[in-house]
XYZ file of C-alpha atoms in Angstrom:
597
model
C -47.732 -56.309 38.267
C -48.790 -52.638 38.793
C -47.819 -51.301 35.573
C -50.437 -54.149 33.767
C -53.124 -52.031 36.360
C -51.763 -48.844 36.352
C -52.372 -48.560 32.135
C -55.411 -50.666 32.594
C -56.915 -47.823 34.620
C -55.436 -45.626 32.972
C -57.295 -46.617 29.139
C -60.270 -46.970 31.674
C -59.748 -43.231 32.664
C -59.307 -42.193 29.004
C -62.661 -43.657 27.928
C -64.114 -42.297 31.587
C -62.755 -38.784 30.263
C -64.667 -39.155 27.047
C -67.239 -39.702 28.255
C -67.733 -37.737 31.334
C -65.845 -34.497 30.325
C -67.696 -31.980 27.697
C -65.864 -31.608 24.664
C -64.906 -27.723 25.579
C -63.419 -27.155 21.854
C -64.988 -27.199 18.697
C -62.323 -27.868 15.520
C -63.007 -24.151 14.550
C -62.232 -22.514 17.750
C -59.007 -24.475 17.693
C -55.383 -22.274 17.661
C -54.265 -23.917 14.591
C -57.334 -23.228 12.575
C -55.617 -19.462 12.422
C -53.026 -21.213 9.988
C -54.955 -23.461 8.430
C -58.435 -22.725 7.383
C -60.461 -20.080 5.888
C -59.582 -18.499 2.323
C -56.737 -15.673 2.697
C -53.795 -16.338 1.041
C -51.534 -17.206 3.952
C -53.577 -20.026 4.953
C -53.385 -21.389 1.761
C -49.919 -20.977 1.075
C -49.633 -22.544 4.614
C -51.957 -25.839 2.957
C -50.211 -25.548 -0.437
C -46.780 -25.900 1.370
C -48.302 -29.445 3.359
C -48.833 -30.354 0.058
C -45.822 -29.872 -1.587
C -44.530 -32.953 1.230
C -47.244 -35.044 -0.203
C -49.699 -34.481 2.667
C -53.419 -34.053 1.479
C -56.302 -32.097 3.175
C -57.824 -34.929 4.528
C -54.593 -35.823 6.543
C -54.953 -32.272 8.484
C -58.051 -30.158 8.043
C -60.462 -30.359 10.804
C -58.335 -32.398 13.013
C -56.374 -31.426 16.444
C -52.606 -30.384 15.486
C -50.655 -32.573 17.814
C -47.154 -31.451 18.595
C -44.478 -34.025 19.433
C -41.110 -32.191 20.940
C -38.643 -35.066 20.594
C -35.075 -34.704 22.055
C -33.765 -37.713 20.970
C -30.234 -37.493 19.487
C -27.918 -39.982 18.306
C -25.432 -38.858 21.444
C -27.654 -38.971 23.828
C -28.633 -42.783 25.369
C -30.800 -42.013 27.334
C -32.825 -40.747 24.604
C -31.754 -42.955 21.373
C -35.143 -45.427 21.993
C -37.348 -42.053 21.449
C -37.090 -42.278 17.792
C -39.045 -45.386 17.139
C -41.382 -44.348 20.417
C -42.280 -41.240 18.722
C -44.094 -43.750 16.296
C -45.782 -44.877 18.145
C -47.152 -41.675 19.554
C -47.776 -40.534 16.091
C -49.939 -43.756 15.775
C -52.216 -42.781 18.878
C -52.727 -39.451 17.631
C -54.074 -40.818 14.102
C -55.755 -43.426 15.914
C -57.743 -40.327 17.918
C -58.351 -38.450 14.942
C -55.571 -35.957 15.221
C -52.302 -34.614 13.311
C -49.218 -35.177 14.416
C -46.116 -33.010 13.444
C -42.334 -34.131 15.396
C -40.167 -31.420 16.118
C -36.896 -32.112 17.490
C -35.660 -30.199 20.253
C -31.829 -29.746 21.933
C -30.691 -32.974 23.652
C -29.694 -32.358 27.052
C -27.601 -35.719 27.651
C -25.644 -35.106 30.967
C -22.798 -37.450 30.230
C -22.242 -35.762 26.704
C -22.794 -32.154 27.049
C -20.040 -29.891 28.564
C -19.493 -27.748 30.577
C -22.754 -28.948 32.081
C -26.642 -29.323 31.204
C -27.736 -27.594 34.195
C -25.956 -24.438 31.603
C -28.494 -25.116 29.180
C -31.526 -26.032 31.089
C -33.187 -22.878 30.631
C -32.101 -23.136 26.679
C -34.063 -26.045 25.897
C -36.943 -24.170 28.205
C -36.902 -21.318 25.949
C -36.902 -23.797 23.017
C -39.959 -25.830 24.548
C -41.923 -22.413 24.448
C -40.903 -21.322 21.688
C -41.795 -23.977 19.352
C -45.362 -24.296 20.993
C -46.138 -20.883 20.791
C -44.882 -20.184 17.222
C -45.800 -23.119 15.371
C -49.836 -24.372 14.569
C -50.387 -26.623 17.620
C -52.708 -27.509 19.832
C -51.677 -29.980 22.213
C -48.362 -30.784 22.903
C -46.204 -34.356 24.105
C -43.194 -33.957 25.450
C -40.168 -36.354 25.261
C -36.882 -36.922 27.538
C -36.546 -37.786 30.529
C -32.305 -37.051 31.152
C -31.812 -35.100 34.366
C -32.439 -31.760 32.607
C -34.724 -32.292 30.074
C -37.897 -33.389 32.232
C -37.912 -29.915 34.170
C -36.822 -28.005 30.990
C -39.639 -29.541 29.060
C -42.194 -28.237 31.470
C -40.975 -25.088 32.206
C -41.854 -24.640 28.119
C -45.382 -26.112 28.636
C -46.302 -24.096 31.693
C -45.408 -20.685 29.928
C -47.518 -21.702 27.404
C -50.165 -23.122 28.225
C -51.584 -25.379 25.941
C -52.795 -29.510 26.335
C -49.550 -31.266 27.425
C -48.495 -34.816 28.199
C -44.842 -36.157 29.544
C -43.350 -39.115 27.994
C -40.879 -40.670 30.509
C -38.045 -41.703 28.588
C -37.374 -45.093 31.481
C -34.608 -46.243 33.051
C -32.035 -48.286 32.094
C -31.512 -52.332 32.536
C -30.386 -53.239 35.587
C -26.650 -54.289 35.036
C -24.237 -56.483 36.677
C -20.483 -57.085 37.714
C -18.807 -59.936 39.056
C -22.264 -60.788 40.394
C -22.490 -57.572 41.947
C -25.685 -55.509 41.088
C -24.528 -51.700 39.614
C -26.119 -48.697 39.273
C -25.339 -46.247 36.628
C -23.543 -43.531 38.232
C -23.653 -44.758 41.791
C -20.907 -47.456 40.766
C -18.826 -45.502 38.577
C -17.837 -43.210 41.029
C -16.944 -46.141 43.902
C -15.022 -48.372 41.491
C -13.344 -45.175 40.146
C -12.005 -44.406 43.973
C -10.999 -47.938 43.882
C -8.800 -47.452 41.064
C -7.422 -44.108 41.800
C -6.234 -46.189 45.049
C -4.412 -48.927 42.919
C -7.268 -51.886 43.973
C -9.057 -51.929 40.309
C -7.212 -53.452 37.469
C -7.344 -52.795 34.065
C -8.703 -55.564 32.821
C -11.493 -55.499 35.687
C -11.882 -51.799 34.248
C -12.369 -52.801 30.811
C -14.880 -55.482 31.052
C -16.684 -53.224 33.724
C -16.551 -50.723 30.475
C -18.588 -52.738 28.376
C -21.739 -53.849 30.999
C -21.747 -50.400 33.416
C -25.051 -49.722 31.404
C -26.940 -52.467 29.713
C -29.584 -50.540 27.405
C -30.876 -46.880 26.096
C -32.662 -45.197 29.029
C -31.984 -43.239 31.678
C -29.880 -44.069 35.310
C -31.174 -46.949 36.671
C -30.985 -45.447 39.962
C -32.708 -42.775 42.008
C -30.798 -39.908 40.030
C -31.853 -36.884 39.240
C -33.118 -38.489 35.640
C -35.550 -40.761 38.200
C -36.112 -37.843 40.863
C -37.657 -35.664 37.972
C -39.965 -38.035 35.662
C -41.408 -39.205 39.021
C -41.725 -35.371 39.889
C -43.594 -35.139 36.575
C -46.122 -37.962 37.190
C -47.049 -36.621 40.900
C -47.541 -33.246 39.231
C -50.113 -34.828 37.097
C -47.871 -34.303 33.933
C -47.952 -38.385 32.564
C -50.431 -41.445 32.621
C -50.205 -43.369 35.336
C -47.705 -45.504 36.115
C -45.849 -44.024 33.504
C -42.817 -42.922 35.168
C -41.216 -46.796 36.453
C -41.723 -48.054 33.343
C -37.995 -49.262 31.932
C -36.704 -48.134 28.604
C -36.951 -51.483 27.018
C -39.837 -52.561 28.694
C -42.934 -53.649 26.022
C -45.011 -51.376 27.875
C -43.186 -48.544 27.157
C -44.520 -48.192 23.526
C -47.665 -48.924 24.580
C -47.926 -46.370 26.758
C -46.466 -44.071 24.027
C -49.484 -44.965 22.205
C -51.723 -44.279 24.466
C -50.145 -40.568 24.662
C -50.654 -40.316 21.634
C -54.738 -41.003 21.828
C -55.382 -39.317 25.245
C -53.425 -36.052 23.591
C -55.789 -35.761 21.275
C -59.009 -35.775 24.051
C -57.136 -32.892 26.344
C -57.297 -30.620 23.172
C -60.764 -31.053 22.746
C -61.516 -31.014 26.883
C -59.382 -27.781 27.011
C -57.261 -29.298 29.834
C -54.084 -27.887 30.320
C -51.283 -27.721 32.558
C -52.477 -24.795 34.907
C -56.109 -26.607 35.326
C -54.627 -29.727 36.754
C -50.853 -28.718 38.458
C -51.201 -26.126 41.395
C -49.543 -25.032 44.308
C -50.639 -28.008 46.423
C -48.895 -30.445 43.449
C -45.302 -29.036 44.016
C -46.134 -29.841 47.408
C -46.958 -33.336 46.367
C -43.993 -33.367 44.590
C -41.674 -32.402 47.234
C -42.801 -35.183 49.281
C -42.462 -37.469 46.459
C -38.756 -36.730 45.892
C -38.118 -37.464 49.932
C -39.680 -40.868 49.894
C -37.902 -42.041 46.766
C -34.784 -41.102 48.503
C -34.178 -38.203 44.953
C -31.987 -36.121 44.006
C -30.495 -32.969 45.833
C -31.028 -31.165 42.188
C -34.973 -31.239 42.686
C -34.167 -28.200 44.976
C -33.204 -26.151 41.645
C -35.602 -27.821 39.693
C -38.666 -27.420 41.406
C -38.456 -23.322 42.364
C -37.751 -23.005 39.054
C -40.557 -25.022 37.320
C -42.933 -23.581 40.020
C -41.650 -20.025 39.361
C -42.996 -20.561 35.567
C -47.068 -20.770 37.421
C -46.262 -17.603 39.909
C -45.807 -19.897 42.690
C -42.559 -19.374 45.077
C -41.513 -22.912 46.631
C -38.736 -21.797 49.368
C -35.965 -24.247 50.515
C -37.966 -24.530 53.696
C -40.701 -26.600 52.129
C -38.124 -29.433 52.470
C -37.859 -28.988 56.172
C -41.301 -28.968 56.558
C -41.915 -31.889 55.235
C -38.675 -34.101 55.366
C -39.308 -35.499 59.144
C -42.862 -36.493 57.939
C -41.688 -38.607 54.923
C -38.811 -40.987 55.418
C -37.025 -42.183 52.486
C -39.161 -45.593 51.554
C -37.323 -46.454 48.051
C -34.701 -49.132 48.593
C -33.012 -47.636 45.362
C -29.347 -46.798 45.269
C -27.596 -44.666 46.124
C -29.538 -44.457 49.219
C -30.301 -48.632 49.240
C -29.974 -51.744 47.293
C -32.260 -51.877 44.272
C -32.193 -50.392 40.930
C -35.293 -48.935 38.483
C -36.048 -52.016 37.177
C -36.775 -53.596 40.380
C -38.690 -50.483 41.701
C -40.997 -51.347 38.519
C -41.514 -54.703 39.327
C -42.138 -53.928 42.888
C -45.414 -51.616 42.274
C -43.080 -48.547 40.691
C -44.336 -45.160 42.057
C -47.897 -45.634 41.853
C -46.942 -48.169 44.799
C -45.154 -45.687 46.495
C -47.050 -42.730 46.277
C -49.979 -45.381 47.758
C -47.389 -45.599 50.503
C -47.465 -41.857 51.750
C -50.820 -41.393 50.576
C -52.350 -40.094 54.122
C -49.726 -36.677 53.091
C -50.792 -36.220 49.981
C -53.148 -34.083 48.389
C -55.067 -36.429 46.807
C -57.409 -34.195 45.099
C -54.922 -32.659 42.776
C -55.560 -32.787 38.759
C -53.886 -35.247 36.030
C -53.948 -35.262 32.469
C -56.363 -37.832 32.753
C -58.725 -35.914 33.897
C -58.756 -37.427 37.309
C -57.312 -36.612 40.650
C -54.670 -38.215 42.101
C -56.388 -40.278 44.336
C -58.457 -41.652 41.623
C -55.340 -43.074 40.164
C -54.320 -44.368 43.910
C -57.828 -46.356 44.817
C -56.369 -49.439 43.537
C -52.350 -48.776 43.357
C -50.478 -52.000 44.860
C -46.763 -52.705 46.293
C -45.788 -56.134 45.615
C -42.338 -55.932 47.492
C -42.332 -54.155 50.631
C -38.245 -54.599 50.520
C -38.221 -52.086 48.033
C -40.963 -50.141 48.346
C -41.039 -50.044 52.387
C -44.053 -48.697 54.226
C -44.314 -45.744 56.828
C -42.528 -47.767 59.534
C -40.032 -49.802 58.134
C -37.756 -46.876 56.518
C -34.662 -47.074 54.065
C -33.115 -43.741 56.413
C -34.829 -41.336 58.149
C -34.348 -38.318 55.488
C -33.851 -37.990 51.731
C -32.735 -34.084 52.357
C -31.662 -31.496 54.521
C -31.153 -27.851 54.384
C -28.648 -26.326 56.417
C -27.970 -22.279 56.903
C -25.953 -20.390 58.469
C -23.064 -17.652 58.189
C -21.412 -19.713 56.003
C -25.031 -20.314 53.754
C -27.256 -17.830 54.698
C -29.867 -18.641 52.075
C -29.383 -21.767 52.432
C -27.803 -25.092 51.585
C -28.636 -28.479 50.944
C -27.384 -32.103 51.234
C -28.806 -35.684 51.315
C -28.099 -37.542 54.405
C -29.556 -40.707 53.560
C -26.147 -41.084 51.334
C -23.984 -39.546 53.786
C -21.433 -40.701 55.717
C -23.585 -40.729 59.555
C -20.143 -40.284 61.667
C -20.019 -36.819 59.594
C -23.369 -35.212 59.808
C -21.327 -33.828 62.613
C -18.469 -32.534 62.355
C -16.011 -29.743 62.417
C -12.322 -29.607 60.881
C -10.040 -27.192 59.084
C -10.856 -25.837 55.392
C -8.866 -27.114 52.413
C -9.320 -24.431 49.934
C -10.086 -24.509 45.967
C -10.893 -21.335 44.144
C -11.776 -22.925 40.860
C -12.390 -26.762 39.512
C -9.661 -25.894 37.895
C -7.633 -25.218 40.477
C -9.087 -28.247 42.746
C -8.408 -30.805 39.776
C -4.594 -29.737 39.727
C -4.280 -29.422 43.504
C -6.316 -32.845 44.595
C -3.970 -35.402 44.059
C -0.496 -33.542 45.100
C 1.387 -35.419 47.546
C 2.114 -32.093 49.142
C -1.823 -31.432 49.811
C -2.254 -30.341 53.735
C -5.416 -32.540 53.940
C -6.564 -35.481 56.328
C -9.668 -37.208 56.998
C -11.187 -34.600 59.112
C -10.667 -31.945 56.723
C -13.358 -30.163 55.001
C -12.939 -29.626 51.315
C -14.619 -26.573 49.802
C -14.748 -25.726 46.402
C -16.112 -21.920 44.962
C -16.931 -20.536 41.988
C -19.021 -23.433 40.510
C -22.224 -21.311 41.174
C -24.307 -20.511 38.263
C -22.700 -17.115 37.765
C -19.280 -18.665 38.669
C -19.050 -21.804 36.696
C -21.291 -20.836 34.856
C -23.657 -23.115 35.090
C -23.317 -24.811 38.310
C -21.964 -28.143 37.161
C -22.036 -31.580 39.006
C -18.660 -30.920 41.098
C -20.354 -30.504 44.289
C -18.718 -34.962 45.082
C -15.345 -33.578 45.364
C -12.691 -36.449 44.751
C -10.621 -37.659 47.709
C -7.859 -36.986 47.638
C -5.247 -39.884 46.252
C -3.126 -40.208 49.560
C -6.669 -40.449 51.920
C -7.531 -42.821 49.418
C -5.005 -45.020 49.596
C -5.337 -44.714 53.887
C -8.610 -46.230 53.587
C -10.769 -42.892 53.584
C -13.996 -43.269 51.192
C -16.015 -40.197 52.466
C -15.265 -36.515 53.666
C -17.852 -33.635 54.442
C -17.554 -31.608 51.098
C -19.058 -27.942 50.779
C -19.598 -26.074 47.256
C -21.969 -23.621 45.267
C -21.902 -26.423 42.757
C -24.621 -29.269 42.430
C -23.975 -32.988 42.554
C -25.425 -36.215 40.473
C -28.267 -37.588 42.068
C -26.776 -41.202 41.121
C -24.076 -40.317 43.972
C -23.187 -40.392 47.460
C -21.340 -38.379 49.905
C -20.868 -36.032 52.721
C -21.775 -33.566 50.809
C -23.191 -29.937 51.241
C -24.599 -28.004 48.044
C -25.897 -25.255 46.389
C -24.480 -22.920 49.063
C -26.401 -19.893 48.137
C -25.950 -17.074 47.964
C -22.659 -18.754 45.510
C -18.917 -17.296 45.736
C -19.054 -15.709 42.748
C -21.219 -13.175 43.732
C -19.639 -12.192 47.156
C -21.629 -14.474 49.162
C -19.308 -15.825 52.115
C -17.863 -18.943 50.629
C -15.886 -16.504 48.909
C -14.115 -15.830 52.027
C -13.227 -19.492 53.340
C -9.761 -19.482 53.783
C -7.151 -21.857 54.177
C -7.089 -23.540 57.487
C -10.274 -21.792 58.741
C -12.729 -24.177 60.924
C -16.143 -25.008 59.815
C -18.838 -26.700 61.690
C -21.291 -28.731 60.016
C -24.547 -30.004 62.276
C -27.667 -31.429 60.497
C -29.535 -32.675 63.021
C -29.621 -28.852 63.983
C -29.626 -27.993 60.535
C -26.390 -25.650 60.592
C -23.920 -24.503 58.712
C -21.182 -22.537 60.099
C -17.717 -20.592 59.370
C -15.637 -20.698 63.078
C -14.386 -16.891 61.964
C -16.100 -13.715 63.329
C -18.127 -11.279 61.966
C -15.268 -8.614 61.976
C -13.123 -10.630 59.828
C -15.585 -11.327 57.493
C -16.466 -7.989 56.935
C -13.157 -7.238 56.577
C -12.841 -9.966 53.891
C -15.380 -8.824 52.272
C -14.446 -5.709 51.743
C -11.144 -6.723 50.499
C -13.147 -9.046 47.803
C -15.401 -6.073 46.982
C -12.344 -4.283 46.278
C -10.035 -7.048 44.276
C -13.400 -6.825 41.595
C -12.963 -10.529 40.771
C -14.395 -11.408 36.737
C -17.321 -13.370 37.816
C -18.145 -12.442 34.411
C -15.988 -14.990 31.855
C -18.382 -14.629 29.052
C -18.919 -11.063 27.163
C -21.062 -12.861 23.902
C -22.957 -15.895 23.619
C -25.401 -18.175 25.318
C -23.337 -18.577 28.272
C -23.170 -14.898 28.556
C -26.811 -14.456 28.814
C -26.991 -17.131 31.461
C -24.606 -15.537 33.743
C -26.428 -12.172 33.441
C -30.033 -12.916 33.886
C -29.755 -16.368 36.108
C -31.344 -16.518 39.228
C -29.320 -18.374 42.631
C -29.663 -21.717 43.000
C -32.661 -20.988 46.464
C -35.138 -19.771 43.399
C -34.350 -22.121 40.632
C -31.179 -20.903 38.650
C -33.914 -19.570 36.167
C -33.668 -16.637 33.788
C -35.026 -13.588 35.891
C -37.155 -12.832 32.459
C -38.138 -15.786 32.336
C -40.152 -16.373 35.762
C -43.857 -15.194 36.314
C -47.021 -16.316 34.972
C -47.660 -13.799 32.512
C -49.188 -16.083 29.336
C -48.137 -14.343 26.110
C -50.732 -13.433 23.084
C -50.950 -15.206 20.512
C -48.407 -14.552 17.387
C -49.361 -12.321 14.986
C -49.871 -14.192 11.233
C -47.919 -11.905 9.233
């Protein structure tokens, strides 16, 4: 099994490190020493208050101050495991001579939080840096792994700067129905459409209630959840092998433990984030999400996470690479596996060993090694899963498609779309809102057919706010129940990586800023092409201007939200092409040090 090499080498590379890499730090010349030693009365009211929980000097002077940022919750299953596996990190770090201190951190669970987690992304971003930067720490590991949470979680660590690990919170159990493997998220949707057609009973319904999902982790498909912990390992951010490991696996708190002790070295090597992840890792990255067949929500992600180093990563970095890199994971939504089987089958050390020849091997890891250190002896032990160069899943994980209708750009994921409709053009069925397209969907008296294209607005960023996964419009009941599974589907909104679909995303710039999905109306024709990688509204340039003009004028409230969080977002958040990050949030810029007042 790879993962049985992968932390093999991986405790080799941790003893390599400590050996081969000069201590950089002494204890003294460590950030937390400014709170904890030396004889002036805040530092000893700082001591005196460790006491007062029972901890004695010997427990924390003269020792690296090891963060843990936790964001397990009770509510959130993907993340209920991280609990105990915080022990365990705790034990690595005492093992290694350091302190640890948890602090718990907001819990971005997508199926619980509403209206979105993509709305609070950049929250628990904020949070991340915050509690680095204003608490006595030296190195930091971070814990999640739910769709949001991985990129959030690094956004904090780049902005600050300091010795950071990833702890992939792992997938799921595979489940089963009726014999039938199921993938969280993948299956919900496609037995739900059965239903809503009147071909899923409720007793089927019920008992597929109770084994949909089969442990704590995160989707066992290639999701977004999936699509980002793997984008964390390629960036350099976990041990290897760390990303396929399942939830429930025994290696997983193993692995924890070994955070816990390589933490501890990093602090006193100096290595942090911006050493080891450059601009050539995003580019790793990128071609990392095609061959795993990720998530369309890397395309936010990434900008945004990359935005945090100084480094723009355009929507055209997919096209460059996505006819190089064929989707190789046999994972669903795109094939037939599931997490636990990618694990088994050399997880993504194996398939990173597959595209190797495109990567830039010489990129940095927390290790201390490159890349293609960590590669020399990677293995695939199923090449059904984990395909080679020539024997592909489908062709192409993601497109991006512009046009009048998306002239920054849009993007959608062929290899789970329908292949009649990567060409097409039909007549625009028209929501304004979700709001409106929930009441409006299922109406006997909707002027819809299977060639229709559905479009949905205002589920931007600014518009939703948040841009919420609505992008996998529903059919609608009466196609449904004629047999129609899949329609070409356009939207400012995003979509779960665990689903499939026709779909066409992140149209940017979004309605609720004027850009020209505002204008779709009723009936209009809109051509969709992706082999040429297009995009466009049948109506001409006159009439949009005129449209436009008569938008500019009608002032629509974009706005909802005049106090609060959400009113923050939709004032400072970026479009979707550069990361849906706060615009005072971007740059590289490293802030001083707090002031010990």
């Amino acid at each position: 099994m790879l993962m049985l090499f992968s932390l093999a080498q991986c405790s080799h590379a941790n003893k390599a490190s400590q050996t081969i890499m000069e201590n950089k730090k002494r204890i003294e010349d460590l950030r937390s020493q400014r709170w904890l030693s030396g004889d002036g009365m805040r530092t000893f009211s700082h001591r005196a208050r460790l006491a007062q929980v029972g901890w004695n000097r010997s427990d924390f002077m003269n020792r690296p101050v090891i963060g843990i940022i936790n964001t397990w919750s009770d509510i959130s299953t993907c993340h209920s495991h991280l609990r105990e596996r915080a022990q365990k990190v705790r034990e690595g770090v005492l093992r290694a001579g350091g302190w640890p201190i948890e602090l718990p951190a907001m819990s971005l669970g997508e199926v619980w939080v509403k209206p979105t987690t993509m709305l609070y992304r950049n929250f628990l971003a904020m949070e991340t840096e915050e509690l680095i930067r204003s608490h006595p720490i030296d190195g930091v590991v971070l814990m999640g792994g739910c769709d949001k949470t991985t990129p959030a979680l690094l956004m904090g660590a780049f902005s600050t700067n300091l010795p950071s690990i990833f702890i992939p919170a792992g997938a799921s159990s595979n489940a089963s129905f009726h014999g039938q493997k199921v993938g969280t998220g993948t299956h919900t949707m496609k037995f739900w459409n059965e239903r809503r057609a009147g071909r899923f009973g409720d007793d089927d319904w019920k008992e597929l209630e109770g084994c949909m999902t089969r442990s704590p982790g995160t989707c066992n498909t290639a999701g977004t959840a999936t699509t980002m912990t793997a984008v964390a390992e390629v960036l350099g951010f976990t041990l290897p092998g760390a990303q396929s490991i399942p939830a429930m696996d025994s290696h997983h708190p193993r692995m924890c433990s070994q955070v816990g002790e390589r933490i501890v070295a990093m602090v006193l090597e100096d290595l942090k984030p911006r050493d080891f992840c450059v601009e050539a890792s995003f580019h790793n990255a990128v071609k990392t999400v095609l061959a795993i067949g990720g998530s369309t929500n890397a395309c936010v992600h990434l900008p945004a996470m990359a935005g945090r180093l100084g480094i723009t990563l355009p929507l055209g970095v997919w096209e460059r690479y996505n006819r190089q890199i064929p989707v190789l994971a046999n994972i669903m939504p795109a094939g037939e596996a599931l997490m636990e089987d990618f694990f088994f089958a050399g997880g993504l050390q194996g398939l990173l060993k597959q595209i190797e020849a495109h990567l830039d091997t010489g990129c940095g890891t927390v290790t201390g090694h490159t890349l293609g250190e960590h590669l020399s002896e990677a293995k695939v032990f199923n090449s059904e899963i984990i395909r080679p160069l020539d024997n592909p899943v489908s062709k192409q994980a993601i497109a991006v498609v512009t046009g009048n209708l998306a002239p920054r750009g849009a993007v959608m994921k062929p290899s789970a779309a329908s292949p009649h409709l990567l060409k097409h053009t039909g007549p625009a069925v028209v929501f304004e809102n979700f709001a409106d397209m929930q009441a409006r969907i299922d109406s006997p008296d909707l002027n819809v057919t299977k060639d229709s294209i559905l479009v949905l607005k205002n589920v931007g960023p600014v518009g939703a706010p948040g841009m919420p996964e609505a992008g996998n419009l529903p059919i609608p009941k009466k196609l449904l129940e004629q047999g129609v599974r899949d329609m070409v589907r356009i939207s400012d909104a995003r979509m779960s990586g665990t689903h499939y679909g026709t779909c066409v995303l992140h149209v940017c710039p979004e309605a609720a800023v004027g850009g020209a999905l505002a204008l779709v109306r009723e009936g209009d024709l809109i051509a969709l092409d992706v082999d040429n990688r297009s995009l466009t509204l049948q109506v001409s340039q006159a009439e949009l201007d005129l449209r436009h003009a008569e938008w500019t004028l009608a002032k629509p409230a974009t706005l909802r939200y005049s106090r609060s969080y959400a009113a923050l977002y939709q004032q400072h958040v970026t479009q979707a092409d550069e990361g849906a990050d706060f615009d005072f949030l971007q740059g590289a810029e490293l802030l001083p040090e707090p002031t010990i007042f």
